PDB file of C-alpha atoms and ligand atoms in Angstrom:
ATOM      1  CA  MET A   1     -88.721 236.444 129.616  1.00 86.00           C
ATOM      2  CA  PRO A   2     -85.984 234.348 128.578  1.00 92.00           C
ATOM      3  CA  GLU A   3     -87.135 231.878 125.670  1.00 95.00           C
ATOM      4  CA  LEU A   4     -85.482 228.722 124.158  1.00 96.00           C
ATOM      5  CA  PRO A   5     -82.731 230.853 122.231  1.00 94.00           C
ATOM      6  CA  GLU A   6     -81.586 232.747 125.445  1.00 93.00           C
ATOM      7  CA  VAL A   7     -81.612 229.881 127.623  1.00 95.00           C
ATOM      8  CA  GLU A   8     -79.661 227.774 125.068  1.00 95.00           C
ATOM      9  CA  ALA A   9     -77.050 230.291 125.000  1.00 92.00           C
ATOM     10  CA  LEU A  10     -76.678 230.561 128.695  1.00 94.00           C
ATOM     11  CA  ALA A  11     -76.110 226.534 128.731  1.00 96.00           C
ATOM     12  CA  GLY A  12     -73.478 227.122 125.910  1.00 94.00           C
ATOM     13  CA  TYR A  13     -71.714 229.724 127.775  1.00 93.00           C
ATOM     14  CA  LEU A  14     -71.754 227.691 131.049  1.00 96.00           C
ATOM     15  CA  ARG A  15     -70.743 224.576 129.127  1.00 96.00           C
ATOM     16  CA  GLN A  16     -67.410 226.447 127.876  1.00 93.00           C
ATOM     17  CA  ARG A  17     -66.689 228.580 131.007  1.00 94.00           C
ATOM     18  CA  ALA A  18     -67.882 226.410 133.812  1.00 97.00           C
ATOM     19  CA  VAL A  19     -67.626 222.784 133.169  1.00 97.00           C
ATOM     20  CA  GLY A  20     -64.687 221.221 135.160  1.00 97.00           C
ATOM     21  CA  ARG A  21     -64.787 223.821 137.858  1.00 98.00           C
ATOM     22  CA  ARG A  22     -65.503 222.725 141.302  1.00 98.00           C
ATOM     23  CA  VAL A  23     -68.196 224.316 143.224  1.00 98.00           C
ATOM     24  CA  GLU A  24     -67.227 226.111 146.568  1.00 97.00           C
ATOM     25  CA  ARG A  25     -70.600 226.845 147.785  1.00 95.00           C
ATOM     26  CA  LEU A  26     -74.056 227.566 146.605  1.00 96.00           C
ATOM     27  CA  GLU A  27     -75.976 230.428 148.395  1.00 94.00           C
ATOM     28  CA  ALA A  28     -79.598 230.513 148.351  1.00 93.00           C
ATOM     29  CA  VAL A  29     -80.430 234.454 148.913  1.00 92.00           C
ATOM     30  CA  ALA A  30     -84.030 234.459 148.140  1.00 91.00           C
ATOM     31  CA  ILE A  31     -85.269 231.610 150.101  1.00 87.00           C
ATOM     32  CA  SER A  32     -88.421 231.501 148.398  1.00 90.00           C
ATOM     33  CA  ALA A  33     -86.822 230.804 144.928  1.00 94.00           C
ATOM     34  CA  LEU A  34     -85.583 227.286 146.205  1.00 95.00           C
ATOM     35  CA  LYS A  35     -88.463 224.891 145.608  1.00 96.00           C
ATOM     36  CA  THR A  36     -86.841 221.657 147.158  1.00 96.00           C
ATOM     37  CA  TYR A  37     -85.078 220.950 150.470  1.00 94.00           C
ATOM     38  CA  ASP A  38     -83.513 217.183 149.819  1.00 93.00           C
ATOM     39  CA  PRO A  39     -80.994 217.291 148.784  1.00 96.00           C
ATOM     40  CA  ALA A  40     -80.062 220.317 150.574  1.00 95.00           C
ATOM     41  CA  LEU A  41     -77.695 222.875 148.658  1.00 95.00           C
ATOM     42  CA  THR A  42     -74.747 221.984 150.321  1.00 96.00           C
ATOM     43  CA  ALA A  43     -74.762 218.720 148.835  1.00 97.00           C
ATOM     44  CA  VAL A  44     -73.285 220.434 145.914  1.00 98.00           C
ATOM     45  CA  THR A  45     -70.157 221.766 147.930  1.00 97.00           C
ATOM     46  CA  GLY A  46     -67.009 220.087 146.359  1.00 98.00           C
ATOM     47  CA  ARG A  47     -68.545 218.679 143.231  1.00 98.00           C
ATOM     48  CA  SER A  48     -67.608 219.684 139.840  1.00 98.00           C
ATOM     49  CA  VAL A  49     -69.938 221.108 137.087  1.00 98.00           C
ATOM     50  CA  THR A  50     -69.915 218.530 134.423  1.00 98.00           C
ATOM     51  CA  ASP A  51     -72.500 219.999 131.914  1.00 98.00           C
ATOM     52  CA  ALA A  52     -75.110 222.677 131.455  1.00 98.00           C
ATOM     53  CA  ARG A  53     -78.355 221.429 129.464  1.00 98.00           C
ATOM     54  CA  ARG A  54     -81.766 223.068 128.498  1.00 98.00           C
ATOM     55  CA  HIS A  55     -85.071 221.579 128.877  1.00 98.00           C
ATOM     56  CA  GLY A  56     -87.764 223.930 127.202  1.00 98.00           C
ATOM     57  CA  LYS A  57     -87.072 227.092 128.921  1.00 98.00           C
ATOM     58  CA  PHE A  58     -85.443 225.290 131.683  1.00 98.00           C
ATOM     59  CA  LEU A  59     -81.965 225.538 132.533  1.00 98.00           C
ATOM     60  CA  ASP A  60     -80.017 222.430 134.086  1.00 98.00           C
ATOM     61  CA  VAL A  61     -76.650 222.835 135.501  1.00 98.00           C
ATOM     62  CA  VAL A  62     -75.394 219.231 136.217  1.00 98.00           C
ATOM     63  CA  PHE A  63     -72.997 218.114 138.914  1.00 98.00           C
ATOM     64  CA  ASP A  64     -70.834 215.200 139.445  1.00 96.00           C
ATOM     65  CA  GLY A  65     -72.909 212.514 141.265  1.00 94.00           C
ATOM     66  CA  ASP A  66     -75.771 213.400 139.163  1.00 94.00           C
ATOM     67  CA  LEU A  67     -76.901 216.340 140.897  1.00 98.00           C
ATOM     68  CA  HIS A  68     -78.997 218.788 138.660  1.00 98.00           C
ATOM     69  CA  LEU A  69     -79.581 222.706 139.542  1.00 98.00           C
ATOM     70  CA  VAL A  70     -82.787 223.076 137.382  1.00 98.00           C
ATOM     71  CA  VAL A  71     -83.709 226.654 136.846  1.00 98.00           C
ATOM     72  CA  HIS A  72     -86.630 228.369 135.708  1.00 98.00           C
ATOM     73  CA  LEU A  73     -85.985 232.194 134.988  1.00 96.00           C
ATOM     74  CA  ALA A  74     -89.583 233.345 134.705  1.00 93.00           C
ATOM     75  CA  ARG A  75     -90.448 236.589 133.430  1.00 90.00           C
ATOM     76  CA  ALA A  76     -87.464 238.663 134.891  1.00 91.00           C
ATOM     77  CA  GLY A  77     -84.711 236.281 135.883  1.00 93.00           C
ATOM     78  CA  TRP A  78     -81.420 236.227 134.303  1.00 93.00           C
ATOM     79  CA  LEU A  79     -77.956 234.407 134.913  1.00 94.00           C
ATOM     80  CA  HIS A  80     -74.907 236.519 135.423  1.00 93.00           C
ATOM     81  CA  TYR A  81     -71.726 235.255 135.105  1.00 93.00           C
ATOM     82  CA  ARG A  82     -68.794 236.792 137.162  1.00 93.00           C
ATOM     83  CA  GLU A  83     -65.424 236.339 136.842  1.00 93.00           C
ATOM     84  CA  ALA A  84     -64.756 237.316 140.436  1.00 94.00           C
ATOM     85  CA  PHE A  85     -66.871 238.332 143.371  1.00 93.00           C
ATOM     86  CA  ALA A  86     -66.019 241.645 145.339  1.00 89.00           C
ATOM     87  CA  SER A  87     -66.110 239.722 148.396  1.00 88.00           C
ATOM     88  CA  THR A  88     -66.181 236.115 149.901  1.00 86.00           C
ATOM     89  CA  VAL A  89     -68.471 237.207 152.858  1.00 87.00           C
ATOM     90  CA  PRO A  90     -71.938 235.032 152.034  1.00 86.00           C
ATOM     91  CA  LEU A  91     -74.687 237.240 151.007  1.00 86.00           C
ATOM     92  CA  ARG A  92     -77.471 237.780 153.543  1.00 84.00           C
ATOM     93  CA  PRO A  93     -81.070 236.975 152.342  1.00 83.00           C
ATOM     94  CA  GLY A  94     -82.854 240.292 151.551  1.00 75.00           C
ATOM     95  CA  LYS A  95     -84.915 242.274 149.269  1.00 73.00           C
ATOM     96  CA  GLY A  96     -81.828 242.330 146.261  1.00 86.00           C
ATOM     97  CA  PRO A  97     -82.180 241.001 142.830  1.00 92.00           C
ATOM     98  CA  ILE A  98     -80.049 238.163 143.456  1.00 95.00           C
ATOM     99  CA  ALA A  99     -81.838 234.887 144.107  1.00 95.00           C
ATOM    100  CA  LEU A 100     -78.668 232.463 144.394  1.00 96.00           C
ATOM    101  CA  ARG A 101     -75.015 232.677 144.218  1.00 96.00           C
ATOM    102  CA  ALA A 102     -72.755 229.881 142.791  1.00 97.00           C
ATOM    103  CA  ARG A 103     -69.147 230.351 143.667  1.00 97.00           C
ATOM    104  CA  LEU A 104     -66.435 228.312 141.784  1.00 98.00           C
ATOM    105  CA  ASP A 105     -62.805 227.145 142.717  1.00 97.00           C
ATOM    106  CA  ASP A 106     -61.310 229.520 140.322  1.00 96.00           C
ATOM    107  CA  GLY A 107     -62.760 232.689 142.066  1.00 96.00           C
ATOM    108  CA  SER A 108     -65.701 232.918 139.176  1.00 96.00           C
ATOM    109  CA  GLY A 109     -69.259 231.857 139.491  1.00 97.00           C
ATOM    110  CA  PHE A 110     -72.578 233.047 138.649  1.00 96.00           C
ATOM    111  CA  ASP A 111     -75.549 234.738 140.238  1.00 96.00           C
ATOM    112  CA  LEU A 112     -79.211 234.096 139.442  1.00 96.00           C
ATOM    113  CA  THR A 113     -80.944 237.474 139.506  1.00 95.00           C
ATOM    114  CA  GLU A 114     -84.713 238.388 139.330  1.00 94.00           C
ATOM    115  CA  ALA A 115     -85.562 242.146 138.469  1.00 89.00           C
ATOM    116  CA  GLY A 116     -88.989 243.579 139.826  1.00 86.00           C
ATOM    117  CA  THR A 117     -91.210 242.531 142.878  1.00 83.00           C
ATOM    118  CA  GLN A 118     -93.175 239.743 141.069  1.00 84.00           C
ATOM    119  CA  LYS A 119     -90.502 237.010 142.384  1.00 88.00           C
ATOM    120  CA  LYS A 120     -91.302 233.947 140.094  1.00 93.00           C
ATOM    121  CA  LEU A 121     -87.806 232.571 139.433  1.00 96.00           C
ATOM    122  CA  ALA A 122     -87.594 228.777 140.732  1.00 97.00           C
ATOM    123  CA  VAL A 123     -84.732 226.790 141.559  1.00 98.00           C
ATOM    124  CA  TYR A 124     -84.765 223.165 142.061  1.00 98.00           C
ATOM    125  CA  LEU A 125     -81.839 220.759 143.316  1.00 98.00           C
ATOM    126  CA  VAL A 126     -82.797 217.238 142.057  1.00 98.00           C
ATOM    127  CA  THR A 127     -81.157 213.908 141.510  1.00 98.00           C
ATOM    128  CA  ASP A 128     -83.422 213.656 138.318  1.00 98.00           C
ATOM    129  CA  PRO A 129     -84.667 216.629 136.223  1.00 98.00           C
ATOM    130  CA  GLN A 130     -87.905 214.882 135.363  1.00 98.00           C
ATOM    131  CA  ALA A 131     -88.852 215.071 139.369  1.00 97.00           C
ATOM    132  CA  VAL A 132     -89.338 218.844 138.394  1.00 98.00           C
ATOM    133  CA  PRO A 133     -92.823 219.291 137.494  1.00 97.00           C
ATOM    134  CA  GLY A 134     -92.611 221.933 134.910  1.00 97.00           C
ATOM    135  CA  VAL A 135     -89.985 219.597 133.124  1.00 98.00           C
ATOM    136  CA  ALA A 136     -91.943 216.413 133.388  1.00 98.00           C
ATOM    137  CA  LYS A 137     -94.861 217.928 131.632  1.00 98.00           C
ATOM    138  CA  LEU A 138     -92.900 219.419 128.463  1.00 98.00           C
ATOM    139  CA  GLY A 139     -93.868 218.615 125.043  1.00 98.00           C
ATOM    140  CA  PRO A 140     -91.386 218.038 122.201  1.00 98.00           C
ATOM    141  CA  ASP A 141     -88.673 220.467 121.935  1.00 98.00           C
ATOM    142  CA  ALA A 142     -89.441 223.012 119.504  1.00 98.00           C
ATOM    143  CA  LEU A 143     -85.676 223.371 118.232  1.00 97.00           C
ATOM    144  CA  SER A 144     -85.388 219.655 117.467  1.00 96.00           C
ATOM    145  CA  ALA A 145     -88.720 218.084 117.021  1.00 98.00           C
ATOM    146  CA  ASP A 146     -88.977 216.869 113.559  1.00 98.00           C
ATOM    147  CA  LEU A 147     -92.070 217.416 111.424  1.00 98.00           C
ATOM    148  CA  ALA A 148     -94.005 214.406 112.536  1.00 98.00           C
ATOM    149  CA  ALA A 149     -93.448 215.076 116.111  1.00 98.00           C
ATOM    150  CA  PHE A 150     -94.168 218.852 115.548  1.00 98.00           C
ATOM    151  CA  ALA A 151     -97.480 218.298 113.818  1.00 98.00           C
ATOM    152  CA  GLY A 152     -98.567 215.606 116.113  1.00 97.00           C
ATOM    153  CA  ALA A 153     -98.104 217.946 119.013  1.00 98.00           C
ATOM    154  CA  LEU A 154     -99.938 220.699 117.475  1.00 97.00           C
ATOM    155  CA  ARG A 155    -102.863 218.885 116.428  1.00 96.00           C
ATOM    156  CA  SER A 156    -103.077 217.274 119.611  1.00 95.00           C
ATOM    157  CA  ARG A 157    -104.499 220.452 120.969  1.00 95.00           C
ATOM    158  CA  ARG A 158    -107.125 222.343 119.363  1.00 95.00           C
ATOM    159  CA  GLY A 159    -107.065 226.036 119.463  1.00 96.00           C
ATOM    160  CA  GLN A 160    -105.499 229.392 118.266  1.00 96.00           C
ATOM    161  CA  LEU A 161    -101.961 228.975 117.002  1.00 97.00           C
ATOM    162  CA  LYS A 162    -100.676 231.687 119.028  1.00 97.00           C
ATOM    163  CA  GLY A 163    -102.100 229.963 122.499  1.00 97.00           C
ATOM    164  CA  VAL A 164    -101.116 226.309 121.488  1.00 98.00           C
ATOM    165  CA  LEU A 165     -97.474 227.257 120.397  1.00 98.00           C
ATOM    166  CA  THR A 166     -96.612 228.853 123.624  1.00 97.00           C
ATOM    167  CA  ASP A 167     -98.193 225.881 125.563  1.00 98.00           C
ATOM    168  CA  GLN A 168     -95.344 224.219 127.206  1.00 98.00           C
ATOM    169  CA  ALA A 169     -97.033 220.987 127.399  1.00 98.00           C
ATOM    170  CA  VAL A 170     -97.524 220.774 123.933  1.00 98.00           C
ATOM    171  CA  LEU A 171     -94.145 222.603 122.453  1.00 98.00           C
ATOM    172  CA  ALA A 172     -91.397 223.105 124.743  1.00 98.00           C
ATOM    173  CA  GLY A 173     -89.445 226.417 124.355  1.00 98.00           C
ATOM    174  CA  VAL A 174     -91.457 229.091 122.606  1.00 98.00           C
ATOM    175  CA  GLY A 175     -92.776 232.123 124.494  1.00 96.00           C
ATOM    176  CA  ASN A 176     -94.714 235.273 123.684  1.00 95.00           C
ATOM    177  CA  ALA A 177     -91.816 236.936 121.712  1.00 95.00           C
ATOM    178  CA  TYR A 178     -90.633 233.950 119.595  1.00 97.00           C
ATOM    179  CA  SER A 179     -94.025 232.825 118.815  1.00 98.00           C
ATOM    180  CA  ASP A 180     -94.747 236.331 117.268  1.00 98.00           C
ATOM    181  CA  GLU A 181     -91.983 235.980 115.086  1.00 98.00           C
ATOM    182  CA  ILE A 182     -92.581 232.348 114.018  1.00 98.00           C
ATOM    183  CA  LEU A 183     -95.981 232.994 113.055  1.00 98.00           C
ATOM    184  CA  HIS A 184     -94.839 235.990 110.842  1.00 98.00           C
ATOM    185  CA  ALA A 185     -92.189 233.995 109.315  1.00 98.00           C
ATOM    186  CA  ALA A 186     -94.807 231.450 108.497  1.00 98.00           C
ATOM    187  CA  LYS A 187     -97.135 233.913 107.258  1.00 98.00           C
ATOM    188  CA  LEU A 188    -100.041 232.578 109.404  1.00 98.00           C
ATOM    189  CA  SER A 189    -102.614 234.463 111.831  1.00 98.00           C
ATOM    190  CA  PRO A 190    -101.891 234.173 115.327  1.00 97.00           C
ATOM    191  CA  PHE A 191    -105.655 233.305 115.591  1.00 96.00           C
ATOM    192  CA  ALA A 192    -105.696 230.501 112.919  1.00 96.00           C
ATOM    193  CA  LEU A 193    -106.933 227.415 114.420  1.00 97.00           C
ATOM    194  CA  THR A 194    -104.547 224.225 114.584  1.00 96.00           C
ATOM    195  CA  ASP A 195    -107.152 221.714 113.387  1.00 94.00           C
ATOM    196  CA  ARG A 196    -107.619 223.765 110.200  1.00 96.00           C
ATOM    197  CA  LEU A 197    -104.073 223.929 108.973  1.00 97.00           C
ATOM    198  CA  THR A 198    -103.117 222.005 105.745  1.00 97.00           C
ATOM    199  CA  ASP A 199    -100.049 219.808 105.734  1.00 97.00           C
ATOM    200  CA  ASP A 200     -98.475 222.484 103.739  1.00 98.00           C
ATOM    201  CA  GLN A 201     -98.997 225.181 106.253  1.00 98.00           C
ATOM    202  CA  MET A 202     -97.889 222.885 108.954  1.00 98.00           C
ATOM    203  CA  ALA A 203     -94.701 222.216 107.076  1.00 98.00           C
ATOM    204  CA  THR A 204     -94.271 225.778 106.629  1.00 98.00           C
ATOM    205  CA  LEU A 205     -94.867 226.568 110.493  1.00 98.00           C
ATOM    206  CA  HIS A 206     -92.269 223.833 111.213  1.00 98.00           C
ATOM    207  CA  ALA A 207     -89.650 225.150 108.939  1.00 98.00           C
ATOM    208  CA  ALA A 208     -90.179 228.569 110.294  1.00 98.00           C
ATOM    209  CA  THR A 209     -90.022 227.655 113.997  1.00 98.00           C
ATOM    210  CA  ARG A 210     -86.762 225.869 113.284  1.00 98.00           C
ATOM    211  CA  ARG A 211     -85.379 228.743 111.272  1.00 97.00           C
ATOM    212  CA  VAL A 212     -86.451 231.481 113.642  1.00 97.00           C
ATOM    213  CA  LEU A 213     -85.090 229.705 116.905  1.00 97.00           C
ATOM    214  CA  GLY A 214     -82.123 228.506 115.113  1.00 95.00           C
ATOM    215  CA  ASP A 215     -81.154 231.876 113.870  1.00 94.00           C
ATOM    216  CA  ALA A 216     -81.986 233.587 117.444  1.00 93.00           C
ATOM    217  CA  VAL A 217     -79.627 230.904 119.143  1.00 91.00           C
ATOM    218  CA  THR A 218     -76.835 231.673 116.742  1.00 89.00           C
ATOM    219  CA  ARG A 219     -77.333 235.403 117.389  1.00 87.00           C
ATOM    220  CA  SER A 220     -77.358 234.772 121.214  1.00 84.00           C
ATOM    221  CA  LEU A 221     -74.329 232.436 121.180  1.00 81.00           C
ATOM    222  CA  GLY A 222     -72.361 235.370 119.450  1.00 76.00           C
ATOM    223  CA  GLN A 223     -72.987 237.485 122.367  1.00 71.00           C
ATOM    224  CA  ARG A 224     -70.594 237.159 125.557  1.00 59.00           C
ATOM    225  CA  ALA A 225     -72.613 236.083 128.391  1.00 53.00           C
ATOM    226  CA  ALA A 226     -72.162 239.450 130.360  1.00 51.00           C
ATOM    227  CA  GLU A 227     -73.872 241.118 127.098  1.00 60.00           C
ATOM    228  CA  LEU A 228     -76.544 238.514 126.827  1.00 58.00           C
ATOM    229  CA  LYS A 229     -79.682 240.141 127.569  1.00 56.00           C
ATOM    230  CA  GLY A 230     -82.976 238.079 127.847  1.00 50.00           C
ATOM    231  CA  GLU A 231     -84.901 241.134 127.448  1.00 46.00           C
ATOM    232  CA  LYS A 232     -82.902 242.924 125.010  1.00 56.00           C
ATOM    233  CA  ARG A 233     -83.358 240.828 121.722  1.00 71.00           C
ATOM    234  CA  SER A 234     -81.838 241.662 118.341  1.00 76.00           C
ATOM    235  CA  GLY A 235     -83.375 240.712 114.937  1.00 86.00           C
ATOM    236  CA  LEU A 236     -87.102 240.671 115.720  1.00 94.00           C
ATOM    237  CA  LYS A 237     -89.286 241.573 112.902  1.00 96.00           C
ATOM    238  CA  VAL A 238     -92.878 242.152 114.516  1.00 97.00           C
ATOM    239  CA  HIS A 239     -92.418 241.346 118.135  1.00 96.00           C
ATOM    240  CA  ALA A 240     -92.569 244.344 120.289  1.00 94.00           C
ATOM    241  CA  ARG A 241     -92.301 246.478 117.192  1.00 95.00           C
ATOM    242  CA  THR A 242     -96.083 247.877 117.158  1.00 96.00           C
ATOM    243  CA  GLY A 243     -96.261 250.923 114.884  1.00 97.00           C
ATOM    244  CA  LEU A 244     -92.972 250.090 112.952  1.00 97.00           C
ATOM    245  CA  PRO A 245     -92.761 249.020 109.279  1.00 97.00           C
ATOM    246  CA  CYS A 246     -92.835 245.191 108.733  1.00 97.00           C
ATOM    247  CA  PRO A 247     -89.167 244.669 107.316  1.00 97.00           C
ATOM    248  CA  VAL A 248     -90.612 242.120 104.762  1.00 97.00           C
ATOM    249  CA  CYS A 249     -93.687 244.259 103.352  1.00 97.00           C
ATOM    250  CA  GLY A 250     -93.538 247.559 104.843  1.00 97.00           C
ATOM    251  CA  ASP A 251     -97.036 247.643 106.280  1.00 97.00           C
ATOM    252  CA  THR A 252     -97.331 248.874 109.824  1.00 97.00           C
ATOM    253  CA  VAL A 253     -96.846 246.413 112.550  1.00 98.00           C
ATOM    254  CA  ARG A 254    -100.035 245.919 114.605  1.00 97.00           C
ATOM    255  CA  GLU A 255    -101.015 244.778 118.153  1.00 96.00           C
ATOM    256  CA  VAL A 256    -103.732 242.985 119.756  1.00 95.00           C
ATOM    257  CA  SER A 257    -104.237 241.877 123.127  1.00 93.00           C
ATOM    258  CA  PHE A 258    -104.052 238.137 123.827  1.00 91.00           C
ATOM    259  CA  ALA A 259    -104.501 236.117 127.115  1.00 85.00           C
ATOM    260  CA  ASP A 260    -103.061 238.524 129.826  1.00 84.00           C
ATOM    261  CA  SER A 261    -100.739 240.113 127.503  1.00 88.00           C
ATOM    262  CA  SER A 262    -100.351 241.166 123.567  1.00 94.00           C
ATOM    263  CA  LEU A 263     -99.249 240.062 120.346  1.00 96.00           C
ATOM    264  CA  GLN A 264     -97.739 241.657 117.570  1.00 97.00           C
ATOM    265  CA  TYR A 265     -98.337 240.629 113.837  1.00 98.00           C
ATOM    266  CA  CYS A 266     -98.204 242.078 110.191  1.00 98.00           C
ATOM    267  CA  PRO A 267    -101.778 242.225 108.389  1.00 98.00           C
ATOM    268  CA  THR A 268    -100.041 242.056 104.870  1.00 98.00           C
ATOM    269  CA  CYS A 269     -97.899 238.983 105.691  1.00 98.00           C
ATOM    270  CA  GLN A 270    -100.231 237.301 108.175  1.00 98.00           C
ATOM    271  CA  THR A 271    -104.082 238.089 107.956  1.00 97.00           C
ATOM    272  CA  GLY A 272    -104.671 238.897 104.327  1.00 96.00           C
ATOM    273  CA  GLY A 273    -104.323 242.744 105.045  1.00 96.00           C
ATOM    274  CA  LYS A 274    -106.997 242.577 107.424  1.00 94.00           C
ATOM    275  CA  PRO A 275    -106.479 244.054 111.096  1.00 94.00           C
ATOM    276  CA  LEU A 276    -107.437 241.230 113.820  1.00 94.00           C
ATOM    277  CA  ALA A 277    -110.342 242.489 116.144  1.00 88.00           C
ATOM    278  CA  ASP A 278    -109.270 243.219 119.742  1.00 79.00           C
ATOM    279  CA  ARG A 279    -111.390 240.642 121.340  1.00 69.00           C
ATOM    280  CA  ARG A 280    -111.211 242.293 124.723  1.00 63.00           C
ATOM    281  CA  LEU A 281    -111.883 245.518 123.495  1.00 56.00           C
ATOM    282  CA  SER A 282    -114.838 244.398 121.543  1.00 52.00           C
ATOM    283  CA  ARG A 283    -116.264 242.598 124.479  1.00 52.00           C
ATOM    284  CA  LEU A 284    -116.209 245.921 126.512  1.00 53.00           C
ATOM    285  CA  VAL A 285    -117.961 247.683 123.820  1.00 49.00           C
ATOM    286  CA  ARG A 286    -120.702 244.995 123.344  1.00 44.00           C
TER     287      ARG A 286
HETATM  288 ZN1  LIG B 301     -95.379 242.229 106.352  1.00 68.20          ZN
END
């Protein structure tokens, strides 16, 4: 699932490549992905791309006249930049992975795609990004929040760090992968409670958040957009590395279920050497 670093890199690529180009046509291929109907997609025809921004994990492509194409890539969505399209014939709505195609005046453009059968990718055409419900409820941005804003946001929600860090209304931009990485870098248990954190632990967590996300943005920006892959990240230390050695201490990275997914962590670095109990499993056994 694309998180803050990948969306930031996509926005950066679009700023370099698409700003100044005029839109020839926006084609909604997966009609269900388009969540707004006014203004219509045809309102963008002939307008120039003026900017590309990020709100949490949302991508915002801005056109002159203050129109915003706001995209949530969900679990399996991605943006593919094409230097050219094979055909100028509009795509027919169907079952393929392409949800929306944007054709620009130099023959290039981009496809929003979504793999798999669970169609969750969402596209909004709005005059104000705050009109998108998911954007309006976002907490402070995980990459730019200062310590006071970060601590205030986390302490506003009592709960386990893993769940609170990934709650977009508390802190915008962090998902399952980078929350594992941030908690590992901060040497904190994913099940630690937000209201029990000392000021020192909060400061460490804040610094780890900025460092982990900042490094990931730098790595993502170093790739060409064509090679940017939301699902294939480099430089991860614990996430998706169950059974492999922790690169910091050599202990074995472990996994435990959390919410509707699972999380990875290093016992030596994060939980005083003690493996976390799998709460769902122990519930079943009991
Ligand atoms: Zn470790």
